[in-house]
DNA sequence: CTGTTAGCGCCTTCAC
DNA sequence: GTGAAGGCGCTAACAG
């Protein structure tokens, strides 16, 4: 029983072939069955229906069945907004990333979605990079109780984040009562740089972005600088604020600045790839003249050649910790202030 | 004024270093200001507040300012659920993908998120691959009016999709009144296969997955087979249902079946990469002995070497069309039944 | 122009 | 065990 439909052919320079359909909305709107309808059909009160719906309180078996039968007949499905209004829960978690078109973010998003689903939450995805207003409106989303909690991967600064908000961050310090999950940035970076030196590199560099807020990621540079200092080696580091998507020009910039490096730790797979490409195109031989280690090690599941030597973040554990702490905080349970997940060093062909 | 907090050190084998914090929930719950509080403070009625909130109807300038002032003082923020309950709109769009950890899906998701945001919608991400129940529960999410509309990238079959649902699909045919946005799969695949032949390939193959439902993607195989038939060439095609994530074994399977192909069209970047890696590891020289064309061409923005020859889908236009049709359908406006977006052929080093 | 009122659909006491 | 009633916060008539 399709509603009123008008079809006709449509032609335009933009589309190759189209069929145009006029679609008539039916009736007006909600012929959707409500809890009231179910109650009436089952010959019970709304309270009873609610009780079988939520399996709360006592309802006799025959009544349960009658109610279930009625729900089926009416194709009843509880209204989510109404329930939220009453319970003050949306079962929605916001995931704030600069962009999802990025191997690290889409990989961790995948993990988070799966884990949160098991906890009964849906994921609301917000990619905040392309607009400043969007970044700022993020907080209002939390306040608006559109969501029960949020995970922050973004770099923006927010002065007015209440410690009560059920927020967890990856790498960023947003406040004293906001759990922060992070990798062992310092330790693993330190080891990576030392590895380069042990492989004979004399002019070791560092290339990475810089977050707009206090972030665990800065420990990567710090580790690099510490190694340089302790050995009296010259610094060749670049760490400025750079937007995702601008990796190529940023890599080029570094390459122009320090053309002589023979070993480098690059923060982020995409940046590492960009730098690799830049260097190779300029005639550098990897790993003979130039050794590269990437921090993240996520993209390389998809990367045929060369396999990259990288500090690989443990996404599974990171995601697990994030969800755990978030759920704890949402439910008012004790939670960890900071959790550091060890990453692993993966040898590839770039060193 | 931080709430009651207890800190102490915490040690465990799993985490490197932790601080444990006990967090005391304040008061009980909603001391959040409501529209009523604002009205009282501003000395007006709730209707007036609602009117300035929604900029609907007439309110005198001085009153507007008084209300705004009151809202600021009370840090008022409208309750989303309540509004949804009343308006029957959630401003949420569901995005259903098999997995987001995939270059094509995260790339298109990025585009969609940005476009939808401009239309005032937030994105609810559901990765349905890992569970069958999840796939099935998807529809109930639509029915539950948790969202105003949805975009389907998934392969599952749903018999009970009402044509009234504001759903748009990519590539899949879900029903007569469900708009379907797709690339020019047939045409572009046909050209790609012909290109391989023109480059001297004699044993041309096809490798791809097979969706569980009627899908535009099957036109890729169809085009390949048509070329083979029309030229009397032997078929070397594999197209079975394969989960994202199983690309490697699937590529291996094909390689074992048809070790002699010298040219191939592979549907999907990840599968193409897997096949490439398999072949190269087995000693094949690309492109000398074996030419590869990938369908999607999205991953390769991140791919240094080799650059892949590929049929590149026009993500921007695809996303634009999806959002356009979705918004049309949501608002009961006329919409296109099917839109085909031309893709482009990008020459790389694999042919 | 502005205040009052009646629900939106559900959950939750509170009597029965 | 079960029905009735009140209210979650907001919007949209409808009076004034």
XYZ file of C-alpha atoms (C1' of nucleotides) in Angstrom:
734
model
C 0.000 0.000 0.000
C 2.337 2.653 -1.212
C 1.185 6.177 -0.637
C 0.483 8.629 -3.376
C 3.414 8.734 -5.699
C 4.150 10.581 -8.882
C 7.058 9.406 -10.972
C 8.574 11.040 -13.944
C 11.869 11.173 -15.677
C 14.266 13.871 -14.817
C 17.278 15.058 -16.658
C 20.111 17.325 -15.620
C 23.668 17.946 -16.549
C 24.796 17.053 -13.110
C 23.288 13.607 -12.761
C 23.589 10.800 -15.214
C 20.111 9.417 -14.857
C 17.362 10.138 -12.443
C 13.844 9.306 -11.585
C 11.959 11.994 -9.802
C 9.385 10.983 -7.303
C 6.884 13.085 -5.517
C 6.093 11.621 -2.185
C 2.971 12.438 -0.267
C 3.206 12.310 3.495
C 0.404 10.277 4.939
C -2.362 11.431 7.278
C -0.563 14.025 9.240
C 1.729 12.494 11.783
C 1.714 10.282 14.784
C -0.506 7.353 14.286
C 2.145 5.673 16.347
C 0.776 3.632 19.195
C 1.514 4.919 22.660
C 1.602 3.231 25.996
C -1.993 4.285 26.456
C -3.167 2.427 23.405
C -1.397 -0.679 24.542
C -3.015 -0.408 27.957
C -6.445 -0.020 26.460
C -6.062 -2.944 24.112
C -4.697 -5.156 26.855
C -7.400 -3.986 29.192
C -4.980 -2.783 31.840
C -3.650 0.510 33.155
C -0.704 2.363 31.745
C 1.274 1.724 34.895
C 1.089 -1.977 34.282
C 2.310 -1.607 30.746
C 5.187 0.482 31.937
C 6.020 -2.183 34.463
C 6.215 -5.004 31.968
C 8.146 -2.721 29.652
C 10.810 -2.081 32.230
C 10.476 -5.407 33.998
C 10.081 -3.476 37.215
C 7.644 -4.260 39.968
C 5.324 -7.216 40.028
C 3.000 -8.142 37.234
C 1.226 -11.460 36.979
C 2.277 -13.752 34.173
C -1.027 -13.755 32.272
C -1.116 -9.970 32.292
C 2.442 -9.803 31.042
C 1.532 -11.930 28.108
C -1.567 -9.965 27.341
C 0.416 -6.760 27.369
C 3.145 -8.183 25.183
C 0.538 -9.402 22.758
C -1.006 -5.950 22.595
C 2.369 -4.342 22.023
C 3.033 -6.668 19.163
C -0.333 -6.038 17.572
C 0.053 -2.310 17.798
C 3.692 -2.475 16.779
C 4.314 -0.445 19.854
C 7.736 0.981 20.309
C 8.531 3.194 23.268
C 9.102 6.823 22.556
C 12.644 7.632 23.288
C 12.275 11.335 23.956
C 9.501 10.855 26.446
C 11.503 8.314 28.328
C 14.528 10.568 28.318
C 12.527 13.451 29.609
C 11.410 11.411 32.537
C 14.570 9.504 33.295
C 17.000 12.266 32.419
C 19.069 9.821 30.452
C 19.608 9.751 26.727
C 21.896 6.778 26.435
C 23.909 8.812 24.025
C 27.627 9.433 24.320
C 29.260 12.210 22.373
C 32.508 11.488 20.604
C 34.414 14.634 19.757
C 37.247 14.290 17.317
C 38.948 16.842 15.105
C 38.095 14.700 12.099
C 36.993 11.128 11.583
C 38.851 10.895 8.277
C 42.008 9.888 10.024
C 43.347 6.410 10.686
C 43.790 6.906 14.394
C 40.438 8.476 15.049
C 38.393 6.110 12.974
C 40.201 3.160 14.498
C 39.532 4.257 18.049
C 36.000 5.275 17.134
C 35.349 1.774 15.951
C 36.504 0.350 19.256
C 34.542 2.847 21.279
C 31.363 2.301 19.347
C 31.547 -1.397 19.896
C 32.286 -1.136 23.604
C 29.704 1.527 24.278
C 27.086 -0.443 22.442
C 27.625 -3.262 24.881
C 26.955 -0.812 27.687
C 23.748 0.264 26.037
C 24.992 3.549 24.651
C 24.841 4.986 21.182
C 27.535 7.200 19.811
C 27.042 10.752 18.679
C 29.866 11.765 16.398
C 31.024 15.348 16.230
C 33.943 16.315 14.025
C 34.834 19.718 15.282
C 37.808 20.654 13.227
C 36.231 22.601 10.456
C 34.608 25.270 12.543
C 35.436 27.205 15.638
C 31.821 27.727 16.576
C 31.311 24.017 16.380
C 34.094 23.496 18.851
C 32.545 25.887 21.250
C 29.033 24.604 20.861
C 30.276 21.238 21.931
C 30.001 22.099 25.573
C 26.457 23.247 25.245
C 25.658 19.856 23.843
C 26.906 18.327 27.027
C 25.001 20.798 29.148
C 21.823 20.410 27.132
C 21.805 16.856 28.319
C 21.550 15.666 24.793
C 23.993 13.063 25.910
C 24.859 11.237 29.057
C 28.560 11.668 28.633
C 31.294 12.504 26.202
C 34.733 11.519 25.031
C 37.025 14.337 23.994
C 39.758 13.887 21.432
C 39.742 17.511 20.465
C 42.350 20.134 21.110
C 40.264 23.139 21.988
C 40.344 24.870 25.285
C 37.198 25.084 27.343
C 37.298 27.186 30.429
C 33.865 26.318 31.639
C 33.935 22.579 31.840
C 32.260 21.636 35.048
C 34.030 18.829 36.885
C 30.645 17.203 37.238
C 30.328 16.607 33.530
C 30.736 12.960 32.674
C 33.595 13.557 30.315
C 36.679 11.519 29.582
C 39.520 12.695 27.436
C 42.196 11.066 25.423
C 45.560 12.721 26.058
C 44.153 16.115 27.043
C 44.010 17.642 30.488
C 40.673 19.337 30.745
C 40.512 19.583 34.483
C 41.246 17.874 37.709
C 38.148 15.769 37.761
C 38.088 14.835 34.128
C 39.618 11.415 33.618
C 42.412 11.356 31.085
C 43.401 8.217 29.233
C 46.714 8.260 27.466
C 49.575 6.224 26.130
C 52.996 6.079 27.734
C 54.054 8.919 25.486
C 57.236 9.854 27.260
C 58.641 6.427 27.805
C 57.865 5.089 24.372
C 59.107 8.217 22.617
C 62.291 8.179 24.626
C 62.933 4.583 23.658
C 62.122 5.271 20.037
C 64.601 8.125 19.825
C 67.254 6.081 21.556
C 66.601 3.305 19.113
C 67.315 5.648 16.226
C 70.604 6.611 17.817
C 71.506 3.005 18.468
C 70.986 2.385 14.783
C 73.611 4.955 14.018
C 71.625 8.126 13.452
C 73.617 11.272 14.175
C 71.154 13.984 13.268
C 67.944 13.003 14.900
C 64.781 15.034 14.447
C 61.268 15.262 15.733
C 58.169 16.266 13.833
C 54.746 16.626 15.339
C 51.791 18.865 15.927
C 51.053 20.820 19.051
C 47.714 20.643 20.794
C 46.035 23.865 21.865
C 45.732 22.616 25.406
C 47.905 20.904 27.923
C 48.230 17.446 26.515
C 50.036 14.234 27.143
C 51.158 14.364 23.555
C 53.678 17.044 24.457
C 55.575 14.369 26.339
C 56.638 13.031 23.007
C 58.610 16.166 22.202
C 59.765 16.381 25.751
C 61.225 12.896 25.583
C 62.935 13.729 22.324
C 64.413 16.918 23.711
C 65.552 15.141 26.849
C 67.436 12.586 24.833
C 69.072 15.307 22.767
C 70.102 17.242 25.845
C 71.404 14.291 27.739
C 73.594 13.382 24.816
C 74.468 16.895 23.808
C 72.957 16.442 20.401
C 71.584 19.243 18.310
C 67.795 19.698 18.304
C 65.898 19.432 15.076
C 62.349 19.638 16.228
C 59.200 21.157 14.826
C 55.992 21.125 16.804
C 53.463 23.725 15.913
C 49.733 23.781 15.856
C 48.719 22.111 12.648
C 45.316 21.069 11.421
C 44.640 17.537 10.341
C 44.640 17.647 6.591
C 47.617 19.972 6.384
C 50.128 17.201 6.908
C 51.705 17.523 3.502
C 52.676 21.156 3.673
C 53.753 20.766 7.259
C 55.995 17.845 6.380
C 57.421 19.842 3.529
C 58.110 22.714 5.877
C 60.059 20.493 8.199
C 61.942 18.944 5.353
C 62.966 22.370 4.135
C 64.086 23.350 7.610
C 66.105 20.287 8.424
C 67.095 18.566 5.236
C 69.990 16.808 6.876
C 68.279 14.617 9.446
C 69.112 10.960 9.212
C 66.632 9.724 11.763
C 63.303 11.041 12.922
C 60.384 10.390 15.177
C 57.141 11.618 13.645
C 54.035 12.016 15.709
C 51.064 10.624 13.833
C 50.854 8.162 10.983
C 49.587 10.581 8.403
C 52.318 13.043 9.136
C 54.880 10.264 9.044
C 53.643 9.153 5.658
C 53.687 12.685 4.348
C 57.214 13.180 5.540
C 58.269 9.848 4.080
C 56.817 10.750 0.718
C 58.381 14.181 0.758
C 61.778 12.771 1.615
C 61.655 9.939 -0.896
C 60.518 12.244 -3.651
C 63.479 14.462 -2.816
C 65.777 11.528 -3.357
C 66.342 10.302 0.200
C 66.792 6.597 0.654
C 64.799 5.050 3.487
C 66.092 3.511 5.661
C 69.653 3.830 4.371
C 69.989 7.631 4.546
C 66.981 8.311 6.641
C 65.236 6.286 9.314
C 61.657 7.059 10.252
C 59.613 6.027 13.232
C 55.951 6.881 13.363
C 53.903 7.422 16.482
C 50.441 5.808 16.385
C 51.033 2.785 14.215
C 47.418 2.429 13.311
C 47.337 3.161 9.626
C 49.849 0.532 8.853
C 47.471 -2.337 8.982
C 46.479 -0.956 5.617
C 49.905 -0.050 4.436
C 51.642 -2.506 2.114
C 55.097 -1.088 1.598
C 57.072 0.012 3.364
C 55.968 -1.346 6.659
C 56.715 1.423 9.094
C 58.651 1.146 12.269
C 56.328 2.665 14.775
C 55.251 3.192 18.296
C 51.922 1.477 18.169
C 49.245 2.657 20.538
C 47.170 -0.026 22.113
C 43.784 1.016 20.852
C 41.883 -1.795 22.388
C 43.118 -1.057 25.882
C 42.762 2.663 25.396
C 39.171 2.297 24.342
C 38.450 -0.110 27.143
C 39.847 2.292 29.716
C 37.952 5.212 28.250
C 34.623 3.446 28.370
C 35.292 2.058 31.804
C 36.056 5.417 33.324
C 33.261 7.129 31.487
C 30.688 4.656 32.684
C 32.082 4.941 36.180
C 31.777 8.664 36.184
C 28.305 8.630 34.693
C 27.134 6.315 37.410
C 28.790 8.296 40.155
C 31.207 5.507 40.886
C 34.875 6.059 41.723
C 37.017 6.599 38.677
C 40.670 6.957 37.833
C 42.045 10.414 37.263
C 44.607 9.285 34.764
C 45.362 6.001 33.109
C 48.448 5.284 31.083
C 48.295 2.463 28.611
C 51.608 1.015 27.434
C 52.208 1.060 23.728
C 54.398 -1.292 21.771
C 57.357 -0.793 19.499
C 56.867 -2.362 16.116
C 59.820 -2.859 13.823
C 59.264 -2.196 10.157
C 61.247 -1.359 7.061
C 61.757 2.327 7.700
C 64.576 1.834 10.176
C 34.313 24.881 44.441
C 35.224 21.364 43.727
C 32.987 18.778 45.272
C 34.058 16.305 47.841
C 37.026 14.432 46.563
C 39.238 11.742 47.971
C 42.529 11.098 46.274
C 44.926 8.304 46.905
C 47.501 6.385 45.027
C 46.534 3.260 43.296
C 48.676 0.534 41.974
C 47.914 -2.335 39.667
C 49.793 -4.553 37.304
C 47.753 -3.343 34.423
C 48.295 0.367 34.657
C 51.580 2.132 34.903
C 50.553 4.836 37.311
C 47.244 5.902 38.587
C 45.526 8.263 40.915
C 42.257 7.102 42.276
C 39.616 9.627 42.932
C 36.350 9.251 44.689
C 33.835 11.618 43.332
C 30.774 12.679 45.242
C 27.721 13.489 43.172
C 26.268 16.761 44.234
C 22.824 17.405 45.715
C 20.845 14.786 43.982
C 20.132 15.790 40.465
C 18.461 18.501 38.485
C 19.195 21.857 39.927
C 19.274 22.807 36.290
C 17.268 25.886 35.537
C 14.137 25.339 33.485
C 12.130 27.637 31.316
C 9.948 28.308 34.311
C 12.804 29.637 36.397
C 13.836 31.911 33.600
C 10.291 33.200 33.263
C 10.068 33.892 36.956
C 13.373 35.686 37.130
C 12.582 37.764 34.077
C 9.130 38.461 35.398
C 7.376 37.099 32.342
C 5.426 34.022 31.354
C 6.890 30.797 30.048
C 5.355 31.380 26.655
C 7.343 34.518 26.248
C 10.549 32.778 27.139
C 9.793 30.064 24.645
C 9.172 32.709 22.039
C 12.494 34.441 22.489
C 14.154 31.053 22.614
C 12.762 30.042 19.257
C 12.590 33.542 17.832
C 9.004 32.857 16.980
C 6.129 35.289 17.398
C 6.494 38.816 18.578
C 8.284 39.878 21.704
C 9.237 43.455 22.510
C 12.908 44.276 22.506
C 13.214 45.164 26.211
C 11.536 41.907 27.203
C 13.850 39.949 24.922
C 16.814 41.445 26.653
C 15.427 40.806 30.078
C 14.815 37.184 29.207
C 18.237 36.743 27.714
C 19.737 38.249 30.791
C 17.818 35.845 32.994
C 18.904 32.907 30.872
C 22.483 33.928 31.215
C 22.240 34.369 34.955
C 20.633 31.003 35.422
C 22.917 29.386 32.859
C 19.773 28.164 31.282
C 20.067 25.644 28.537
C 17.004 24.133 26.931
C 16.280 20.520 27.637
C 16.624 18.613 24.492
C 14.433 15.662 25.364
C 11.537 17.828 26.379
C 11.724 19.726 23.168
C 11.924 16.538 21.177
C 8.949 15.109 22.950
C 6.932 18.096 21.975
C 8.173 18.687 18.471
C 8.676 15.058 17.536
C 12.058 15.901 16.153
C 15.420 14.820 17.475
C 17.693 16.481 14.954
C 19.658 13.295 14.940
C 20.539 11.327 11.833
C 21.670 7.738 12.079
C 24.650 6.680 10.047
C 24.818 2.929 9.611
C 28.066 1.524 8.329
C 29.556 -1.939 8.592
C 32.596 -0.447 10.263
C 34.033 3.023 10.570
C 37.586 1.703 10.552
C 37.700 1.754 6.810
C 39.010 4.466 4.529
C 35.879 4.757 2.458
C 33.460 4.853 5.344
C 35.385 7.245 7.495
C 35.942 9.506 4.525
C 32.286 9.666 3.610
C 31.322 9.937 7.267
C 33.462 13.015 7.545
C 31.690 14.617 4.620
C 28.270 13.688 5.892
C 28.932 14.955 9.373
C 30.001 18.290 8.051
C 27.065 18.661 5.685
C 24.481 17.497 8.182
C 25.827 19.832 10.795
C 25.104 22.707 8.478
C 21.528 21.486 8.266
C 21.297 21.404 12.026
C 21.613 17.661 12.442
C 23.899 15.615 14.607
C 25.173 12.242 13.556
C 24.527 9.024 15.399
C 27.085 6.459 14.377
C 26.238 2.787 14.357
C 28.790 0.242 13.209
C 26.715 -2.814 12.662
C 29.170 -5.316 11.395
C 30.120 -7.092 14.534
C 26.705 -8.271 15.531
C 23.643 -9.534 13.780
C 21.304 -8.357 16.496
C 22.743 -4.935 16.131
C 21.913 -4.939 12.462
C 18.362 -5.874 13.171
C 17.892 -3.479 16.016
C 18.777 -0.706 13.651
C 15.284 -0.471 12.317
C 13.782 -0.187 15.735
C 16.000 2.804 16.274
C 14.364 4.443 13.328
C 10.916 3.494 14.535
C 11.620 4.627 18.084
C 12.041 8.051 16.617
C 15.388 8.347 18.232
C 16.409 9.954 14.997
C 14.811 11.982 12.291
C 16.370 10.031 9.496
C 19.095 7.625 8.565
C 21.753 6.848 6.015
C 22.361 3.198 5.284
C 25.700 1.897 4.131
C 25.058 -1.562 5.487
C 24.401 -4.740 3.631
C 21.697 -6.345 5.688
C 18.272 -7.112 4.428
C 15.296 -5.552 6.112
C 11.900 -6.668 5.013
C 9.961 -4.269 7.133
C 11.310 -0.951 6.071
C 8.376 1.327 5.693
C 8.617 3.542 2.612
C 7.712 6.419 4.876
C 10.946 6.166 6.794
C 13.271 9.018 5.991
C 16.090 6.780 4.909
C 18.649 7.182 2.171
C 21.056 4.498 1.109
C 24.386 4.368 -0.543
C 24.438 1.727 -3.278
C 21.727 -0.472 -1.750
C 18.170 -0.929 -2.943
C 16.036 -1.043 0.138
C 12.756 -0.277 -1.500
C 11.002 1.763 -4.113
C 10.657 4.851 -2.023
C 14.051 4.785 -0.427
C 16.420 7.087 -2.289
C 19.611 5.417 -3.418
C 22.774 7.345 -4.109
C 25.472 5.555 -6.013
C 28.463 5.901 -8.275
C 28.454 5.057 -11.956
C 29.595 1.573 -11.059
C 28.919 -0.087 -14.371
C 30.333 2.520 -16.641
C 33.458 3.172 -14.641
C 34.164 -0.505 -14.084
C 33.674 -1.253 -17.737
C 36.147 1.436 -18.665
C 38.607 0.267 -16.077
C 38.579 -3.302 -17.348
C 38.921 -2.111 -20.901
C 41.829 0.005 -19.859
C 43.596 -3.040 -18.476
C 43.102 -4.837 -21.775
C 44.304 -1.845 -23.731
C 47.454 -1.970 -21.651
C 48.067 -5.492 -22.855
C 46.525 -7.632 -20.128
C 45.410 -11.024 -21.404
C 44.178 -12.677 -18.236
C 42.011 -10.140 -16.569
C 40.416 -10.790 -13.222
C 37.936 -9.279 -10.830
C 37.979 -9.408 -7.062
C 35.285 -8.004 -4.851
C 32.810 -8.664 -2.109
C 29.137 -9.331 -2.535
C 26.512 -7.429 -0.605
C 23.712 -9.352 1.063
C 21.114 -7.264 -0.705
C 20.490 -5.987 -4.176
C 23.179 -3.419 -4.594
C 24.592 -1.132 -7.178
C 27.981 -2.570 -6.375
C 27.104 -5.714 -8.266
C 27.272 -3.653 -11.431
C 31.005 -3.692 -11.019
C 31.174 -7.450 -11.520
C 28.533 -7.243 -14.174
C 30.593 -4.777 -16.160
C 33.646 -6.975 -15.814
C 31.763 -10.061 -16.948
C 30.257 -8.183 -19.866
C 33.665 -7.162 -21.082
C 34.930 -10.724 -20.786
C 31.946 -12.089 -22.677
C 32.016 -9.539 -25.404
C 35.648 -10.313 -26.043
C 35.428 -14.024 -25.449
C 37.894 -13.839 -22.623
C 38.032 -16.267 -19.765
C 36.442 -15.172 -16.483
C 38.555 -14.954 -13.390
C 36.183 -13.457 -10.915
C 35.589 -13.892 -7.224
C 32.754 -12.108 -5.500
C 31.521 -13.628 -2.312
C 30.158 -12.200 0.869
C 33.142 -11.100 2.880
C 33.319 -9.109 6.059
C 35.357 -5.965 6.291
C 38.459 -6.985 8.146
C 38.818 -10.283 6.311
C 40.409 -8.708 3.288
C 43.726 -10.437 3.713
C 42.520 -14.008 3.684
C 40.060 -13.212 0.935
C 42.778 -11.717 -1.222
C 44.918 -14.755 -0.549
C 42.058 -17.004 -1.575
C 41.732 -15.245 -4.889
C 45.438 -15.314 -5.450
C 45.478 -19.059 -4.877
C 42.594 -19.536 -7.276
C 43.880 -17.420 -10.118
C 47.602 -17.066 -9.809
C 47.997 -16.256 -13.459
C 46.064 -13.022 -13.816
C 48.033 -10.163 -15.294
C 45.447 -7.464 -14.753
C 42.723 -7.035 -12.209
C 39.997 -4.739 -10.997
C 39.598 -4.912 -7.246
C 36.549 -3.530 -5.549
C 37.570 -1.564 -2.476
C 40.846 0.003 -1.510
C 41.601 -2.255 1.392
C 41.016 -5.358 -0.638
C 43.139 -3.937 -3.425
C 45.954 -3.276 -1.003
C 45.678 -6.743 0.452
C 45.795 -8.284 -2.974
C 48.717 -6.112 -3.949
C 50.647 -7.131 -0.872
C 49.850 -10.784 -1.366
C 50.952 -10.694 -4.977
C 54.132 -8.740 -4.343
C 55.106 -10.999 -1.490
C 54.628 -13.923 -3.836
C 57.100 -12.359 -6.203
C 54.829 -10.667 -8.707
C 56.070 -7.445 -10.203
C 53.562 -4.613 -10.298
C 52.832 -3.246 -12.825
C 55.122 -5.259 -15.105
C 53.590 -8.714 -14.557
C 50.429 -7.597 -12.889
C 48.337 -4.477 -13.213
C 45.929 -3.505 -10.476
C 43.077 -1.044 -10.464
C 41.267 -0.315 -7.248
C 37.686 0.789 -6.919
C 37.125 3.564 -4.352
C 40.356 5.484 -4.538
C 39.931 7.018 -1.141
C 42.687 5.517 0.901
C 45.321 6.648 -1.470
C 45.440 10.166 -0.275
C 47.364 8.546 2.543
C 49.272 6.095 0.480
C 52.814 7.055 -0.471
C 53.976 4.287 -2.742
C 52.813 2.892 -4.971
C 50.158 5.336 -6.001
C 47.294 3.170 -7.130
C 45.486 3.416 -10.370
C 41.904 3.602 -9.269
C 38.344 4.430 -9.960
C 37.886 7.237 -7.515
C 34.449 7.829 -6.135
C 33.416 11.420 -5.810
C 32.813 11.532 -2.083
C 31.916 15.140 -1.929
C 29.166 14.861 -4.490
C 27.960 11.592 -3.055
C 27.643 13.080 0.391
C 25.985 16.174 -0.952
C 23.409 14.125 -2.798
C 22.758 11.938 0.211
C 22.131 14.846 2.522
C 20.051 16.650 -0.048
C 17.725 13.740 -0.620
C 17.534 12.886 3.040
C 16.563 16.381 4.028
C 14.042 16.438 1.218
C 12.429 13.257 2.374
C 12.401 14.316 5.998
C 10.602 17.479 5.106
C 8.150 15.750 2.834
C 9.547 17.435 -0.220
C 10.015 15.711 -3.568
C 13.128 13.625 -3.761
C 15.058 11.654 -6.299
C 14.663 7.918 -6.347
C 18.156 7.265 -7.561
C 21.130 9.458 -8.175
C 24.262 8.377 -9.951
C 27.410 10.333 -9.313
C 30.195 10.020 -11.874
C 33.514 8.837 -10.572
C 36.884 9.577 -12.021
C 39.695 7.408 -13.278
C 42.983 8.164 -11.600
C 46.197 6.879 -13.076
C 48.797 5.613 -10.665
C 51.796 3.337 -10.621
C 49.987 0.024 -10.476
C 49.156 -0.055 -14.175
C 2.433 41.896 22.350
C 2.098 38.605 26.457
C 0.339 35.162 30.164
C -2.184 30.880 30.777
C -3.168 26.322 29.663
C -3.143 21.871 27.710
C -0.820 18.205 26.420
C 3.722 15.458 24.072
C 4.573 9.846 26.103
C 6.371 7.941 29.750
C 7.586 6.613 34.666
C 6.524 6.499 39.500
C 4.544 7.010 43.741
C 0.253 6.019 46.159
C -3.817 4.218 47.168
C -6.866 0.396 46.268
C -0.887 -7.139 41.905
C -2.878 -3.213 39.557
C -5.163 1.505 38.183
C -5.132 6.477 38.676
C -2.816 10.722 38.941
C 1.028 13.928 38.834
C 4.774 15.765 36.541
C 9.427 15.665 33.668
C 10.462 20.699 30.442
C 8.878 22.449 26.604
C 5.806 24.272 22.675
C 1.716 25.964 20.642
C -2.658 27.321 20.704
C -5.799 30.559 22.808
C -7.288 34.227 25.401
C -6.457 38.663 26.979
